[in-house]
Structures are given as C-alpha cells and as structure tokens.
Short mmCIF file of C-alpha atoms and ligand atoms in Angstrom, two decimals:
data_model
loop_
_atom_site.label_atom_id
_atom_site.label_comp_id
_atom_site.label_asym_id
_atom_site.label_seq_id
_atom_site.Cartn_x
_atom_site.Cartn_y
_atom_site.Cartn_z
CA MET A 1 -8.83 45.75 42.38
CA GLN A 2 -10.50 42.48 41.28
CA THR A 3 -14.28 42.32 41.20
CA ILE A 4 -16.69 40.12 39.28
CA PHE A 5 -16.70 42.84 36.59
CA SER A 6 -12.93 42.65 36.00
CA LYS A 7 -13.41 38.91 35.46
CA ILE A 8 -16.23 39.63 33.00
CA ILE A 9 -14.01 42.08 31.06
CA ALA A 10 -11.22 39.48 31.01
CA GLY A 11 -13.64 36.83 29.67
CA GLU A 12 -13.17 34.65 32.77
CA ILE A 13 -16.89 34.88 33.60
CA PRO A 14 -19.43 34.65 30.77
CA CYS A 15 -21.72 37.54 29.97
CA GLU A 16 -23.99 38.76 27.18
CA LYS A 17 -21.69 41.45 25.76
CA ILE A 18 -23.38 44.17 23.74
CA TYR A 19 -20.55 46.69 23.22
CA GLU A 20 -16.80 46.96 23.63
CA ASP A 21 -14.14 49.46 22.64
CA GLU A 22 -10.61 50.16 23.83
CA ASN A 23 -11.76 51.67 27.12
CA VAL A 24 -15.33 50.58 27.78
CA PHE A 25 -17.30 47.34 28.07
CA ALA A 26 -21.09 46.85 28.18
CA PHE A 27 -23.18 43.75 28.85
CA LEU A 28 -26.67 42.75 29.91
CA ASP A 29 -27.45 42.79 33.61
CA SER A 30 -28.15 39.23 34.76
CA ASN A 31 -31.09 40.41 36.88
CA PRO A 32 -32.75 43.03 34.68
CA VAL A 33 -35.39 45.53 35.75
CA ASN A 34 -36.70 45.17 32.19
CA PRO A 35 -35.26 43.07 29.35
CA GLY A 36 -32.35 44.93 27.74
CA HIS A 37 -31.17 46.45 31.06
CA ALA A 38 -27.41 46.80 30.58
CA LEU A 39 -24.33 47.80 32.53
CA VAL A 40 -21.70 50.07 31.00
CA ILE A 41 -18.31 49.93 32.71
CA PRO A 42 -14.87 51.41 32.12
CA LYS A 43 -12.07 48.88 31.71
CA GLN A 44 -9.94 51.09 33.99
CA TRP A 45 -10.97 50.21 37.55
CA SER A 46 -12.32 52.73 40.03
CA GLU A 47 -14.63 51.98 42.92
CA GLY A 48 -17.22 54.46 41.74
CA LEU A 49 -17.81 57.77 40.03
CA LEU A 50 -16.25 59.92 42.75
CA ASP A 51 -12.78 58.38 42.48
CA ALA A 52 -12.75 57.90 38.68
CA LYS A 53 -10.34 59.80 36.41
CA GLU A 54 -11.97 62.55 34.37
CA GLU A 55 -10.79 60.96 31.12
CA THR A 56 -12.35 57.64 32.12
CA LEU A 57 -15.63 59.41 32.86
CA HIS A 58 -15.65 61.06 29.45
CA GLN A 59 -15.10 57.70 27.77
CA VAL A 60 -17.72 55.86 29.77
CA ILE A 61 -20.47 58.51 29.58
CA SER A 62 -20.04 58.73 25.84
CA ALA A 63 -20.52 54.94 25.63
CA VAL A 64 -23.53 55.20 27.96
CA GLN A 65 -25.18 57.53 25.46
CA LYS A 66 -24.40 55.20 22.53
CA VAL A 67 -25.66 52.11 24.38
CA ALA A 68 -28.78 53.92 25.64
CA GLN A 69 -29.68 55.01 22.11
CA ALA A 70 -29.28 51.42 20.89
CA ILE A 71 -31.30 49.95 23.77
CA LYS A 72 -34.11 52.45 23.24
CA GLN A 73 -34.29 51.61 19.55
CA ALA A 74 -33.90 47.83 19.98
CA THR A 75 -36.46 47.48 22.77
CA GLY A 76 -38.90 50.17 21.66
CA ALA A 77 -38.66 51.66 25.16
CA ASP A 78 -40.64 54.80 25.99
CA GLY A 79 -37.82 56.13 28.20
CA ILE A 80 -34.44 55.27 29.71
CA ASN A 81 -33.12 55.47 33.27
CA ILE A 82 -29.36 55.91 33.75
CA ILE A 83 -28.49 54.91 37.29
CA GLN A 84 -25.15 54.92 39.09
CA ASN A 85 -25.25 53.59 42.64
CA GLY A 86 -22.38 55.12 44.65
CA GLY A 87 -21.57 53.31 47.90
CA GLU A 88 -23.27 50.62 49.94
CA ALA A 89 -25.84 53.04 51.38
CA ALA A 90 -26.90 53.94 47.84
CA GLY A 91 -27.33 50.30 46.84
CA GLN A 92 -23.94 49.64 45.23
CA LYS A 93 -23.12 45.92 45.32
CA VAL A 94 -20.25 45.67 42.85
CA PHE A 95 -17.38 48.05 43.56
CA HIS A 96 -16.27 48.71 40.00
CA LEU A 97 -17.80 51.85 38.47
CA HIS A 98 -20.85 50.98 36.39
CA PHE A 99 -23.83 52.75 34.90
CA HIS A 100 -27.16 50.95 34.68
CA VAL A 101 -28.96 51.66 31.40
CA ILE A 102 -32.57 50.64 31.95
CA PRO A 103 -35.23 50.66 29.25
CA ARG A 104 -38.53 51.89 30.66
CA PHE A 105 -42.07 51.44 29.46
CA SER A 106 -45.05 53.64 30.31
CA ASP A 107 -46.87 50.60 31.72
CA ASP A 108 -43.97 48.77 33.46
CA GLY A 109 -45.30 49.61 36.91
CA PHE A 110 -42.04 50.93 38.41
CA GLN A 111 -42.21 54.16 40.38
CA HIS A 112 -39.60 56.71 41.33
CA TRP A 113 -38.87 57.31 44.98
CA HIS A 114 -40.84 60.08 46.65
CA GLY A 115 -38.95 63.17 47.83
CA LYS A 116 -38.96 64.05 51.55
CA GLY A 117 -38.89 67.81 51.04
CA TYR A 118 -37.13 70.17 53.48
CA THR A 119 -38.28 70.78 57.04
CA SER A 120 -37.81 74.56 56.49
CA PRO A 121 -36.38 77.06 53.97
CA GLU A 122 -33.47 77.55 56.42
CA GLN A 123 -32.59 73.87 56.26
CA ARG A 124 -32.41 74.12 52.45
CA LYS A 125 -30.25 77.28 52.59
CA GLU A 126 -27.92 75.72 55.17
CA ILE A 127 -27.21 72.58 53.14
CA ALA A 128 -26.77 74.58 49.92
CA GLU A 129 -24.26 76.83 51.70
CA LYS A 130 -22.28 73.85 53.02
CA ILE A 131 -22.07 72.35 49.53
CA ARG A 132 -21.06 75.69 47.96
CA GLN A 133 -18.26 76.02 50.50
CA VAL A 134 -16.85 72.63 49.54
CA LEU A 135 -17.09 73.44 45.84
P1 LIG B 1 -25.17 47.74 41.82
O1 LIG B 1 -26.19 47.37 42.87
O2 LIG B 1 -25.39 49.10 41.25
O3 LIG B 1 -23.75 47.52 42.31
O4 LIG B 1 -25.44 46.75 40.61
C1 LIG B 1 -24.76 45.56 40.37
C2 LIG B 1 -25.49 44.88 39.25
O5 LIG B 1 -24.65 43.87 38.73
C3 LIG B 1 -26.81 44.20 39.66
O6 LIG B 1 -27.89 44.77 38.95
C4 LIG B 1 -26.58 42.73 39.29
O7 LIG B 1 -27.74 42.12 38.77
C5 LIG B 1 -25.46 42.83 38.26
N1 LIG B 1 -24.62 41.64 38.17
C6 LIG B 1 -23.96 41.04 39.17
N2 LIG B 1 -23.26 40.00 38.70
C7 LIG B 1 -23.49 39.94 37.35
C8 LIG B 1 -23.06 39.07 36.30
N3 LIG B 1 -22.23 38.05 36.52
N4 LIG B 1 -23.52 39.32 35.05
C9 LIG B 1 -24.34 40.36 34.81
N5 LIG B 1 -24.77 41.21 35.76
C10 LIG B 1 -24.36 41.00 37.01
#
C-alpha cells in the first residue's frame, strides 16, 4: 500500500530523517506540535497498530523509546507524549502505522482532553464485561 510515508522511506519525498535501521525509519513531522516532534514508522506497511505484525510492533516500539530518549535530551523537554492515531475517527490522516513522539514543555500551553466519566457504575461494568468477552 503506497502512502506519502512509503515515498519518504524510499527517498522519493524529502524529509528530515533522524533515525533509520533495517526495519524502522524516523523523521521530523512537517507540522510539529513543538520543535523536535517526530514520527517513527516501520518500513513494513500496515494501516495501523491493530493490523501490524507483532514482530513489527516490537521493532517499532523499541525505536520509539530510543528516539524519545534522544528527543528529550536534545530538546531539553520536560516530558514526552507518544501518540498513535488509529482510524479516521481518531484523527489518523496517513494510513501507514506511525507513532508521534512529541517533546512537551511545562509551559507549552497544550492540554489533555477531559474525560467524560461514566453515566453509572453499571455502564462501566457492562463495557468492561464486553471487552473481557472479546479478549
Ligand atoms: P496522523 O494524523 O496521526 O495520521 O499524522 C500524520 C502526520 O504526518 C501529521 O502530523 C503531519 O504533519 C505529518 N506529515 C504529513 N506529511 C508529511 C511529510 N511529507 N513530512 C513530514 N510529516 C508529514
């Protein structure tokens, strides 16, 4: 499956590469939340995390840790967000598995979303039971 990210891996579209090994590629996001915001992607295509091979996930998450450590040190960030948008409804725009590694600063002004809570304890039990049944 060809996406803009396969073209970046192939060198057909320029990027600011920060890391590459046999299985993984990482480069700066062109529209960063904060400077140093990077994307870590497996070379092996999958649409997202849910359809990726386990081996691919091991390779990519290990690179995410390495890249996150480097970004934290290089930018002097106070914290790091690792974000993986899965599906259009969750904000995914490029359908090639990628992890956002975002350096965060105590004063950068971004806020996390606010939780909705549950309407009742029963609602919480019911959804937990449905998930357990699938697992
Ligand atoms: P997502 O919404 O999780 O699919 O994120 C896709 C990300 O890819 C966005 O943050 C974009 O800014 C980034 N992006 C898209 N095209 C490029 C590109 N050519 N070079 C670097 N980053 C890109």
